[in-house]
């Protein structure tokens, strides 16, 4: 996590205008000295989400949601603390200094995003107004892409002659260093060249809607090179960590907890344009674990895969489906006719036909079993055994024991084999199946547990005042094992008692230097508001059980190591038995 300097955080705090941040996501109506909107955190017909003019906090009188700009971005956009800070810094043009002294030197992220935004504007102007852009424009029109579509997704065209783009950017006072850092210029020997030449330019956005790169497509057979060329890896753009279309689809994905994944960028754009606003595409590579993590962070529970019906597309469906099912996400496969893609189907058959395909989507295991049957026809017991064993072994590699059990039951139904023949093996638990909060964590399990307890208090405590009461009823600061956790718990209690919402940026300034690492770790993990309370209670229960076990062990050690009179020994034994019979329970 980026460790921002206190000075830059204070400057950012002074610059933030909450209405500016929220109005780009919500439709406000002014009522006197306040603004009201429909709450984004619960379903309602009458606006109860309110922001008073000049204040730095919002409040919903319907669900109790309360917070500042940081908390809104973390809760609504599912950003981490660092991502929320960087988003606000870009909006309000604040240069965020890092506490580390080893940070890469060069233009800041905000400056690089400004460079790419200017590039997108140039490319779209060139497409719509330059004579050279007419061929690209004709190609788009022939594909059924109209002006409204072009403007909605900021499509453009790069000049054929190198140097035209760089000259324009230079006239806009954009440095060559920025162009190199964003991958817009490349170096050959002693000369620099425009990276993209004579191609349709499709901006790639981050989850907050800022341009971080481009995907460039050929529109003529005489253009050399691959059909698509993406921006090279840059400080802003990591291909394996980006889902194309997420900047447009993020809100719908969060609201529906579902996503539609397709192969091509134009497939995703056509779906978004046609009202299927939870569509995204991978960036032309194998679906990565980072991309899976993005979907998990957005709360995705259901995925629809709509890849091509050819062999490559079906193999991709199998691999992507497995990586998603492994994480406990339900996967359904949309069957496309051979030779068709979402773009062509929507143009030829319309949205209603596409909707019917989604409604008829097969669950992942049905797709996989039928695919294997086509590859290895079941002509003998041996061939059937091969198929079933291969799928069963894959299922056993998944993380959740319950998911493994239920999936093996489903496989037994598909294959018409007795359930016991598949479930006799104990599903293996790999290192990947360890709790996600402990996996590769730099902290020990006790510190991870205490961070899990504090995280919902800091991030949602303003909206849920009862949570502090529950925390105080069950735990005192000294019952936490880590000194930083003790101090942060005490600080949280103090701030929440002041009867105004917590400000994360303000709290940051009150944290001791020795507690910074623990604080940074606490804020690294995103939080799901719908599951936060159950996880909060679970963390309290585990801390209580930890102390309960420690007390039992202390008594046991006393009995084992010391010489006592018989009465004292019996008293200790009774104390041990009484403790054992009374395991702790969370008081709510």
Coordinates of C-alpha atoms in Angstrom, one line a residue:
X1 CA 0.0 0.0 0.0
X2 CA 1.2 3.5 -0.8
X3 CA 2.3 5.3 2.4
X4 CA 1.5 8.9 1.8
X5 CA 3.2 11.7 3.7
X6 CA 1.1 13.4 6.4
X7 CA 1.7 16.8 4.8
X8 CA 0.2 15.7 1.4
X9 CA -2.8 14.0 3.2
X10 CA -3.5 17.2 5.1
X11 CA -3.4 19.3 1.9
X12 CA -5.7 16.8 0.2
X13 CA -8.1 17.0 3.1
X14 CA -8.3 20.8 2.8
X15 CA -8.9 20.7 -1.0
X16 CA -11.7 18.0 -1.0
X17 CA -15.2 19.3 -1.9
X18 CA -17.6 16.4 -1.1
X19 CA -20.3 17.6 -3.4
X20 CA -17.9 17.5 -6.4
X21 CA -17.0 13.9 -5.6
X22 CA -20.5 12.7 -5.0
X23 CA -22.3 14.6 -7.8
X24 CA -20.3 12.6 -10.4
X25 CA -22.0 9.4 -9.1
X26 CA -25.4 10.6 -7.8
X27 CA -28.2 12.9 -9.1
X28 CA -28.7 15.6 -6.5
X29 CA -31.6 18.0 -6.1
X30 CA -31.1 21.2 -4.1
X31 CA -33.4 21.9 -1.2
X32 CA -32.5 25.1 0.6
X33 CA -29.0 24.7 2.0
X34 CA -28.8 21.0 1.4
X35 CA -28.7 18.5 -1.5
X36 CA -30.7 15.2 -1.5
X37 CA -30.4 12.1 -3.7
X38 CA -31.5 8.5 -3.8
X39 CA -29.2 6.5 -1.5
X40 CA -26.8 4.3 -3.5
X41 CA -26.4 1.9 -0.5
X42 CA -30.1 0.7 -0.3
X43 CA -33.2 0.5 -2.5
X44 CA -35.5 3.5 -2.1
X45 CA -38.0 5.6 -4.0
X46 CA -37.9 8.7 -1.9
X47 CA -34.6 10.5 -1.5
X48 CA -33.1 10.1 2.0
X49 CA -29.4 10.6 1.2
X50 CA -28.4 14.1 2.2
X51 CA -25.4 16.4 2.0
X52 CA -25.4 19.9 3.5
X53 CA -23.7 22.7 1.7
X54 CA -20.2 23.1 2.8
X55 CA -20.1 20.0 5.0
X56 CA -17.5 17.2 4.6
X57 CA -19.9 14.3 5.4
X58 CA -23.0 12.7 3.9
X59 CA -25.8 11.0 5.8
X60 CA -28.7 8.7 4.7
X61 CA -31.8 8.9 7.0
X62 CA -33.0 5.6 5.5
X63 CA -30.2 3.1 6.1
X64 CA -27.9 5.2 8.3
X65 CA -25.0 5.4 5.8
X66 CA -22.6 8.1 7.0
X67 CA -19.1 9.1 5.9
X68 CA -16.7 11.4 4.1
X69 CA -15.3 11.3 0.6
X70 CA -12.8 8.5 1.4
X71 CA -15.5 6.3 2.9
X72 CA -17.9 6.9 0.0
X73 CA -15.3 5.9 -2.6
X74 CA -14.3 2.8 -0.5
X75 CA -17.9 1.7 0.0
X76 CA -19.5 2.7 -3.3
X77 CA -16.7 2.0 -5.8
X78 CA -15.1 -0.7 -3.6
X79 CA -11.7 1.1 -3.7
X80 CA -9.0 0.5 -1.2
X81 CA -7.9 3.4 1.0
X82 CA -4.9 4.1 -1.2
X83 CA -7.0 4.0 -4.4
X84 CA -9.5 6.4 -2.9
X85 CA -6.7 8.8 -1.9
X86 CA -5.2 8.7 -5.3
X87 CA -8.6 9.2 -7.0
X88 CA -9.3 12.3 -4.9
X89 CA -5.8 13.6 -5.4
X90 CA -6.4 13.4 -9.2
X91 CA -9.7 15.2 -8.9
X92 CA -8.4 18.0 -6.8
X93 CA -4.9 18.2 -8.4
X94 CA -2.9 17.4 -5.2
X95 CA 0.5 15.9 -5.6
X96 CA 0.7 13.0 -3.1
X97 CA 4.2 12.5 -1.7
X98 CA 5.1 9.0 -0.4
X99 CA 6.8 8.2 2.8
X100 CA 9.2 5.9 1.1
X101 CA 12.3 7.5 -0.3
X102 CA 12.8 4.8 -3.0
X103 CA 9.8 5.8 -5.1
X104 CA 10.3 6.0 -8.8
X105 CA 11.0 9.5 -10.0
X106 CA 9.1 11.1 -12.8
X107 CA 5.7 12.5 -13.6
X108 CA 3.0 11.8 -11.1
X109 CA 0.0 9.6 -11.9
X110 CA -2.3 12.6 -12.3
X111 CA 0.0 14.2 -14.9
X112 CA 0.2 10.9 -16.8
X113 CA -3.6 10.6 -16.8
X114 CA -3.9 14.1 -18.1
X115 CA -1.6 13.1 -20.9
X116 CA -3.7 10.2 -21.9
X117 CA -7.0 12.2 -21.6
X118 CA -5.5 14.7 -24.0
X119 CA -4.5 11.9 -26.3
X120 CA -8.0 10.5 -26.3
X121 CA -9.4 14.0 -27.2
X122 CA -6.9 14.3 -30.1
X123 CA -7.7 10.8 -31.5
X124 CA -11.4 11.4 -31.4
X125 CA -11.1 14.8 -33.1
X126 CA -8.9 13.2 -35.8
X127 CA -11.5 10.5 -36.4
X128 CA -14.4 12.9 -36.8
X129 CA -12.8 15.9 -38.5
X130 CA -9.5 15.0 -40.2
X131 CA -9.7 13.8 -43.9
X132 CA -7.5 10.8 -43.0
X133 CA -10.1 9.7 -40.4
X134 CA -12.8 9.2 -42.9
X135 CA -11.7 5.7 -43.8
X136 CA -11.8 4.7 -40.2
X137 CA -15.1 6.4 -39.7
X138 CA -16.6 4.6 -42.7
X139 CA -15.3 1.3 -41.3
X140 CA -17.1 2.0 -38.0
X141 CA -20.3 3.0 -39.7
X142 CA -20.2 -0.2 -41.8
X143 CA -20.0 -2.1 -38.5
X144 CA -23.1 -0.4 -37.3
X145 CA -21.3 2.0 -35.0
X146 CA -22.9 5.4 -35.1
X147 CA -21.8 8.8 -33.8
X148 CA -23.5 8.4 -30.5
X149 CA -21.6 5.1 -29.9
X150 CA -18.3 6.8 -30.9
X151 CA -18.9 9.7 -28.5
X152 CA -20.1 7.5 -25.6
X153 CA -16.9 5.4 -25.7
X154 CA -14.5 8.1 -26.9
X155 CA -13.4 6.1 -30.0
X156 CA -10.7 7.8 -32.2
X157 CA -8.2 7.3 -34.9
X158 CA -4.4 7.6 -34.9
X159 CA -2.7 9.4 -37.9
X160 CA -0.8 7.2 -40.4
X161 CA 2.2 9.6 -40.5
X162 CA 4.4 9.4 -37.4
X163 CA 5.1 12.7 -35.7
X164 CA 1.6 14.3 -36.2
X165 CA 0.4 13.1 -32.8
X166 CA 3.7 14.1 -30.9
X167 CA 3.7 17.5 -32.5
X168 CA 0.1 18.2 -31.4
X169 CA 0.9 17.0 -27.8
X170 CA 4.0 19.2 -27.8
X171 CA 1.8 22.2 -28.7
X172 CA -0.3 21.4 -25.7
X173 CA 2.8 21.6 -23.5
X174 CA 2.8 17.9 -22.7
X175 CA 6.4 16.7 -22.2
X176 CA 8.1 14.0 -24.1
X177 CA 8.8 12.3 -20.8
X178 CA 5.0 12.0 -20.1
X179 CA 4.5 10.6 -23.6
X180 CA 7.3 8.0 -23.0
X181 CA 6.0 7.1 -19.6
X182 CA 2.4 6.5 -20.9
X183 CA 3.7 4.4 -23.8
X184 CA 2.5 6.9 -26.4
X185 CA 6.0 7.3 -27.9
X186 CA 8.6 4.7 -28.6
X187 CA 12.2 5.0 -29.2
X188 CA 14.1 3.6 -32.2
X189 CA 17.8 4.4 -32.2
X190 CA 18.1 8.1 -31.9
X191 CA 14.5 8.9 -32.9
X192 CA 11.1 8.8 -31.2
X193 CA 8.0 7.5 -33.0
X194 CA 4.3 7.6 -32.3
X195 CA 3.4 4.2 -30.9
X196 CA 0.1 4.0 -32.7
X197 CA -0.3 4.5 -36.4
X198 CA -3.3 4.4 -38.7
X199 CA -5.6 2.5 -36.2
X200 CA -8.9 2.9 -34.5
X201 CA -8.2 4.0 -30.9
X202 CA -10.2 2.6 -28.1
X203 CA -9.5 4.1 -24.7
X204 CA -9.0 1.8 -21.8
X205 CA -10.3 3.2 -18.5
X206 CA -9.6 2.4 -14.9
X207 CA -12.4 1.6 -12.5
X208 CA -12.9 5.3 -11.7
X209 CA -13.2 6.2 -15.4
X210 CA -9.8 7.7 -16.1
X211 CA -7.9 6.8 -19.4
X212 CA -4.9 4.6 -18.5
X213 CA -4.1 3.3 -22.0
X214 CA -5.4 2.4 -25.4
X215 CA -6.3 -0.7 -27.5
X216 CA -5.6 0.0 -31.2
X217 CA -7.5 -1.9 -33.9
X218 CA -6.7 -2.3 -37.6
X219 CA -9.5 -1.1 -39.9
X220 CA -7.9 -2.1 -43.2
X221 CA -6.2 -5.2 -44.6
X222 CA -3.3 -3.1 -45.8
X223 CA -2.4 -2.1 -42.3
X224 CA 0.5 -4.3 -41.0
X225 CA 0.8 -6.0 -37.6
X226 CA -1.7 -7.7 -35.3
X227 CA -5.4 -7.0 -35.4
X228 CA -5.1 -5.4 -31.9
X229 CA -2.2 -3.6 -30.3
X230 CA -2.5 -2.5 -26.6
X231 CA -0.5 0.1 -24.7
X232 CA 2.7 -1.4 -23.3
X233 CA 3.1 -1.9 -19.6
X234 CA 3.3 1.5 -17.9
X235 CA 3.0 2.9 -14.3
X236 CA -0.7 3.2 -15.0
X237 CA -1.5 0.2 -17.2
X238 CA -0.8 -3.4 -16.2
X239 CA -2.6 -5.6 -18.7
X240 CA -3.0 -8.5 -16.4
X241 CA -4.7 -6.2 -13.8
X242 CA -7.2 -4.6 -16.1
X243 CA -10.7 -5.6 -17.2
X244 CA -11.7 -3.7 -20.3
X245 CA -15.0 -1.8 -19.8
X246 CA -14.9 -1.8 -16.0
X247 CA -14.9 2.0 -16.0
X248 CA -18.4 1.9 -17.6
X249 CA -19.7 -1.4 -16.0
X250 CA -18.4 -1.0 -12.4
X251 CA -21.6 0.5 -11.0
X252 CA -23.9 -2.2 -12.5
X253 CA -21.6 -5.0 -11.4
X254 CA -21.7 -3.8 -7.8
X255 CA -25.4 -3.4 -7.9
X256 CA -26.2 -6.7 -9.5
X257 CA -23.2 -8.7 -8.1
X258 CA -22.9 -10.2 -11.5
X259 CA -20.7 -9.7 -14.6
X260 CA -20.8 -10.7 -18.2
X261 CA -17.3 -11.5 -19.6
X262 CA -16.6 -11.5 -23.3
X263 CA -13.5 -11.8 -25.5
X264 CA -13.4 -8.7 -27.6
X265 CA -13.4 -5.0 -26.8
X266 CA -16.1 -4.2 -29.4
X267 CA -18.2 -7.1 -28.0
X268 CA -18.1 -5.5 -24.6
X269 CA -18.8 -2.0 -26.0
X270 CA -21.7 -3.3 -28.0
X271 CA -23.2 -5.0 -25.0
X272 CA -22.8 -1.9 -22.9
X273 CA -24.3 0.3 -25.6
X274 CA -27.3 -2.1 -25.9
X275 CA -28.2 -1.9 -22.2
X276 CA -26.2 -4.9 -20.9
X277 CA -24.3 -2.6 -18.6
X278 CA -22.3 -5.2 -16.6
X279 CA -20.2 -6.4 -19.6
X280 CA -16.4 -6.4 -19.6
X281 CA -13.6 -8.1 -21.6
X282 CA -10.2 -9.4 -20.7
X283 CA -7.2 -7.6 -22.4
X284 CA -6.4 -10.3 -24.9
X285 CA -4.5 -12.5 -22.4
X286 CA -5.4 -15.5 -20.3
X287 CA -7.7 -14.5 -17.5
X288 CA -5.4 -13.8 -14.5
X289 CA -5.7 -14.2 -10.8
X290 CA -5.5 -10.4 -10.5
X291 CA -8.6 -10.0 -12.6
X292 CA -10.4 -12.6 -10.5
X293 CA -9.5 -10.6 -7.4
X294 CA -11.0 -7.4 -9.0
X295 CA -14.3 -9.2 -9.4
X296 CA -14.2 -10.5 -5.9
X297 CA -13.5 -7.0 -4.6
X298 CA -16.6 -5.8 -6.4
X299 CA -18.7 -8.4 -4.6
X300 CA -19.4 -10.5 -7.7
X301 CA -21.3 -13.7 -7.0
X302 CA -22.3 -14.7 -10.6
X303 CA -20.4 -14.6 -13.8
X304 CA -21.7 -15.2 -17.3
X305 CA -19.0 -16.3 -19.8
X306 CA -19.8 -15.5 -23.5
X307 CA -16.7 -16.6 -25.4
X308 CA -16.5 -17.7 -29.0
X309 CA -17.8 -21.2 -29.9
X310 CA -14.5 -22.2 -31.6
X311 CA -12.0 -24.5 -29.9
X312 CA -9.9 -21.6 -28.5
X313 CA -12.9 -19.9 -27.1
X314 CA -14.2 -23.1 -25.5
X315 CA -10.8 -23.8 -23.9
X316 CA -10.8 -20.3 -22.5
X317 CA -14.2 -20.8 -21.1
X318 CA -13.0 -24.0 -19.3
X319 CA -10.0 -22.3 -17.8
X320 CA -11.7 -19.0 -16.8
X321 CA -14.7 -20.9 -15.4
X322 CA -12.4 -23.0 -13.2
X323 CA -10.5 -20.1 -11.9
X324 CA -13.8 -18.4 -10.9
X325 CA -15.5 -21.5 -9.5
X326 CA -12.4 -22.1 -7.4
X327 CA -13.2 -18.8 -5.6
X328 CA -16.8 -19.8 -5.0
X329 CA -18.3 -17.7 -7.8
X330 CA -21.2 -19.2 -9.7
X331 CA -20.4 -19.5 -13.4
X332 CA -22.8 -19.9 -16.3
X333 CA -21.8 -20.3 -20.0
X334 CA -23.7 -18.5 -22.7
X335 CA -23.8 -20.6 -25.9
X336 CA -23.0 -18.7 -29.1
X337 CA -23.5 -20.0 -32.6
X338 CA -20.3 -21.0 -34.3
X339 CA -18.8 -18.0 -36.2
X340 CA -20.9 -15.4 -34.2
X341 CA -19.9 -13.1 -31.4
X342 CA -21.9 -10.8 -29.1
X343 CA -21.3 -7.8 -31.5
X344 CA -22.7 -9.5 -34.6
X345 CA -25.6 -11.2 -32.7
X346 CA -26.8 -7.9 -31.2
X347 CA -26.7 -6.3 -34.6
X348 CA -28.4 -9.1 -36.4
X349 CA -30.8 -10.5 -33.7
X350 CA -31.3 -7.6 -31.3
X351 CA -31.1 -7.3 -27.5
X352 CA -34.1 -9.6 -26.8
X353 CA -32.4 -12.5 -28.6
X354 CA -29.2 -11.9 -26.5
X355 CA -31.3 -11.7 -23.3
X356 CA -32.8 -15.1 -24.2
X357 CA -29.3 -16.6 -24.6
X358 CA -28.3 -15.4 -21.1
X359 CA -31.5 -16.9 -19.7
X360 CA -30.6 -20.3 -21.3
X361 CA -27.0 -20.2 -20.1
X362 CA -25.7 -23.6 -18.8
X363 CA -24.1 -23.9 -15.4
X364 CA -20.3 -24.4 -15.6
X365 CA -20.2 -28.1 -14.7
X366 CA -22.9 -29.0 -17.3
X367 CA -20.9 -27.1 -19.9
X368 CA -17.6 -28.9 -18.9
X369 CA -19.1 -32.4 -18.8
X370 CA -20.7 -32.0 -22.2
X371 CA -17.5 -30.5 -23.6
X372 CA -15.5 -33.5 -22.4
X373 CA -18.0 -35.8 -23.9
X374 CA -17.5 -34.2 -27.3
X375 CA -13.7 -34.4 -27.0
X376 CA -13.7 -38.0 -25.7
X377 CA -16.8 -39.8 -26.8
X378 CA -18.0 -42.3 -24.1
X379 CA -17.6 -45.6 -25.9
X380 CA -16.5 -47.7 -22.9
X381 CA -16.4 -47.6 -19.1
X382 CA -12.7 -46.6 -19.4
X383 CA -13.5 -43.5 -21.4
X384 CA -16.3 -42.4 -19.0
X385 CA -14.0 -43.0 -16.1
X386 CA -11.3 -40.8 -17.7
X387 CA -13.8 -37.9 -18.1
X388 CA -15.3 -38.1 -14.6
X389 CA -11.9 -38.6 -12.9
X390 CA -10.4 -35.6 -14.7
X391 CA -13.3 -33.3 -13.7
X392 CA -13.5 -34.6 -10.2
X393 CA -9.8 -34.0 -9.7
X394 CA -10.3 -30.4 -10.9
X395 CA -13.2 -29.9 -8.5
X396 CA -11.1 -31.1 -5.5
X397 CA -8.5 -28.4 -6.2
X398 CA -11.1 -25.7 -5.4
X399 CA -10.9 -23.9 -2.1
X400 CA -14.2 -24.3 -0.3
X401 CA -14.9 -27.8 1.1
X402 CA -18.6 -27.2 0.8
X403 CA -18.3 -26.1 -2.8
X404 CA -16.2 -29.2 -3.5
X405 CA -18.8 -31.5 -1.9
X406 CA -21.8 -29.9 -3.7
X407 CA -20.0 -29.8 -7.1
X408 CA -19.0 -33.5 -6.8
X409 CA -22.7 -34.3 -6.1
X410 CA -23.6 -32.3 -9.2
X411 CA -21.0 -34.2 -11.2
X412 CA -22.4 -37.6 -10.0
X413 CA -25.9 -36.5 -11.4
X414 CA -24.4 -35.4 -14.7
X415 CA -22.5 -38.6 -15.1
X416 CA -25.2 -40.9 -13.7
X417 CA -22.7 -42.5 -11.2
X418 CA -23.2 -43.1 -7.5
X419 CA -22.3 -40.2 -5.4
X420 CA -20.1 -42.2 -3.0
X421 CA -17.7 -43.1 -5.9
X422 CA -16.8 -39.4 -6.2
X423 CA -17.0 -38.3 -2.6
X424 CA -14.9 -41.1 -1.1
X425 CA -11.7 -39.1 -1.4
X426 CA -11.2 -36.3 1.1
X427 CA -10.9 -33.1 -0.8
X428 CA -7.3 -31.8 -0.5
X429 CA -6.7 -28.4 1.1
X430 CA -3.9 -26.6 -0.7
X431 CA -2.0 -23.5 0.6
X432 CA -4.4 -21.5 -1.5
X433 CA -7.3 -22.7 0.6
X434 CA -6.1 -21.0 3.7
X435 CA -8.2 -18.0 4.8
X436 CA -7.5 -15.1 2.5
X437 CA -6.6 -12.8 5.3
X438 CA -3.8 -15.1 6.4
X439 CA -2.4 -16.0 3.0
X440 CA 1.1 -14.6 2.5
X441 CA 0.4 -12.0 5.2
X442 CA 3.4 -10.2 6.6
X443 CA 1.7 -10.2 10.0
X444 CA 1.1 -13.1 12.3
X445 CA -2.4 -14.6 12.7
X446 CA -3.2 -12.7 15.9
X447 CA -2.4 -9.3 14.3
X448 CA -4.5 -10.2 11.2
X449 CA -7.4 -11.1 13.5
X450 CA -7.1 -7.8 15.4
X451 CA -7.0 -5.9 12.1
X452 CA -10.2 -7.7 11.0
X453 CA -11.8 -6.5 14.3
X454 CA -10.8 -2.9 13.9
X455 CA -11.4 -2.5 10.2
X456 CA -15.2 -2.3 10.3
X457 CA -15.1 0.0 13.3
X458 CA -12.9 2.5 11.4
X459 CA -14.6 2.2 8.0
X460 CA -18.3 1.7 9.0
X461 CA -18.4 2.7 12.6
X462 CA -19.9 6.2 11.8
X463 CA -22.9 4.5 10.1
X464 CA -23.3 1.8 12.7
X465 CA -23.0 3.3 16.2
X466 CA -24.1 0.0 17.9
X467 CA -20.9 -1.6 16.7
X468 CA -18.8 0.4 19.2
X469 CA -21.2 -0.5 22.0
X470 CA -20.8 -4.2 21.1
X471 CA -17.0 -3.9 20.9
X472 CA -16.8 -2.2 24.3
X473 CA -19.1 -4.7 25.9
X474 CA -16.8 -7.6 24.8
X475 CA -13.3 -6.3 24.5
X476 CA -11.0 -3.8 26.3
X477 CA -7.9 -2.5 24.5
X478 CA -5.6 -4.5 26.7
X479 CA -7.3 -7.8 25.5
X480 CA -5.7 -7.2 22.1
X481 CA -2.2 -8.7 21.8
X482 CA -0.5 -6.1 19.5
X483 CA 0.4 -2.7 21.0
X484 CA -0.6 -0.9 17.8
X485 CA -4.0 -2.6 17.8
X486 CA -4.5 -1.5 21.4
X487 CA -3.7 2.1 20.6
X488 CA -5.8 2.2 17.4
X489 CA -8.7 0.6 19.3
X490 CA -8.4 3.3 22.0
X491 CA -8.2 6.0 19.3
X492 CA -11.2 4.7 17.5
X493 CA -13.3 4.6 20.7
X494 CA -12.2 8.2 21.4
X495 CA -13.1 9.5 17.9
X496 CA -16.5 7.7 17.8
X497 CA -17.5 9.1 21.1
X498 CA -17.3 12.6 19.8
X499 CA -20.6 12.2 18.0
X500 CA -19.5 13.2 14.6
X501 CA -18.4 10.9 11.7
X502 CA -14.9 9.6 11.6
X503 CA -12.6 11.2 9.0
X504 CA -10.0 8.8 7.9
X505 CA -7.6 11.5 6.7
X506 CA -7.9 13.3 10.0
X507 CA -7.4 10.1 12.0
X508 CA -4.3 9.4 9.9
X509 CA -2.6 12.5 11.4
X510 CA -3.2 11.2 14.9
X511 CA -1.5 7.8 14.4
X512 CA 1.9 7.3 15.9
X513 CA 4.8 6.5 13.5
X514 CA 5.3 3.0 15.2
X515 CA 1.6 2.2 14.4
X516 CA 1.8 3.2 10.7
X517 CA 2.5 -0.3 9.4
X518 CA -0.4 -1.8 11.3
X519 CA -2.7 1.0 10.1
X520 CA -1.6 0.6 6.5
X521 CA -2.3 -3.2 6.7
X522 CA -5.7 -2.5 8.2
X523 CA -6.7 -0.3 5.3
X524 CA -5.3 -2.5 2.6
X525 CA -8.2 -4.9 2.6
X526 CA -11.5 -3.9 1.2
X527 CA -14.7 -4.5 3.1
X528 CA -18.1 -5.8 2.0
X529 CA -20.7 -3.7 3.9
X530 CA -23.3 -6.5 3.6
X531 CA -21.0 -9.1 5.3
X532 CA -19.2 -6.6 7.6
X533 CA -21.3 -7.1 10.7
X534 CA -21.1 -10.9 10.6
X535 CA -17.3 -10.7 10.1
X536 CA -17.0 -8.2 12.9
X537 CA -18.8 -10.5 15.3
X538 CA -16.8 -13.4 14.2
X539 CA -13.5 -11.5 14.8
X540 CA -14.7 -10.6 18.4
X541 CA -15.6 -14.3 19.0
X542 CA -12.2 -15.5 17.9
X543 CA -10.4 -12.9 20.1
X544 CA -12.5 -14.0 23.1
X545 CA -11.8 -17.7 22.3
X546 CA -8.1 -16.9 22.0
X547 CA -8.1 -15.3 25.5
X548 CA -10.2 -18.2 26.8
X549 CA -7.6 -20.8 25.5
X550 CA -4.7 -18.7 26.9
X551 CA -6.3 -18.7 30.4
X552 CA -6.8 -22.4 30.3
X553 CA -3.2 -22.9 29.2
X554 CA -2.0 -20.7 32.1
X555 CA -3.9 -22.7 34.7
X556 CA -2.7 -26.0 33.1
X557 CA 0.9 -24.8 33.2
X558 CA 0.6 -23.8 36.9
X559 CA -0.7 -27.2 37.8
X560 CA 2.1 -29.0 35.8
X561 CA 5.0 -26.9 36.9
X562 CA 4.4 -25.9 40.6
X563 CA 4.1 -27.7 43.9
X564 CA 0.8 -27.1 45.6
X565 CA -1.0 -28.2 48.7
X566 CA -3.8 -30.5 47.8
X567 CA -6.5 -27.9 48.4
X568 CA -4.7 -25.4 46.1
X569 CA -4.3 -28.0 43.4
X570 CA -8.0 -29.0 43.6
X571 CA -9.0 -25.3 43.4
X572 CA -6.9 -24.8 40.3
X573 CA -8.3 -28.0 38.7
X574 CA -11.9 -26.8 39.5
X575 CA -11.1 -23.4 38.0
X576 CA -9.8 -25.1 34.9
X577 CA -12.9 -27.3 34.6
X578 CA -15.3 -24.3 35.2
X579 CA -13.5 -22.4 32.5
X580 CA -13.6 -25.3 30.1
X581 CA -17.4 -25.6 30.6
X582 CA -18.0 -21.9 29.9
X583 CA -16.7 -21.0 26.4
X584 CA -17.1 -17.3 25.7
X585 CA -20.0 -15.9 23.6
X586 CA -20.2 -12.5 22.0
X587 CA -22.6 -10.1 23.9
X588 CA -24.7 -8.1 21.5

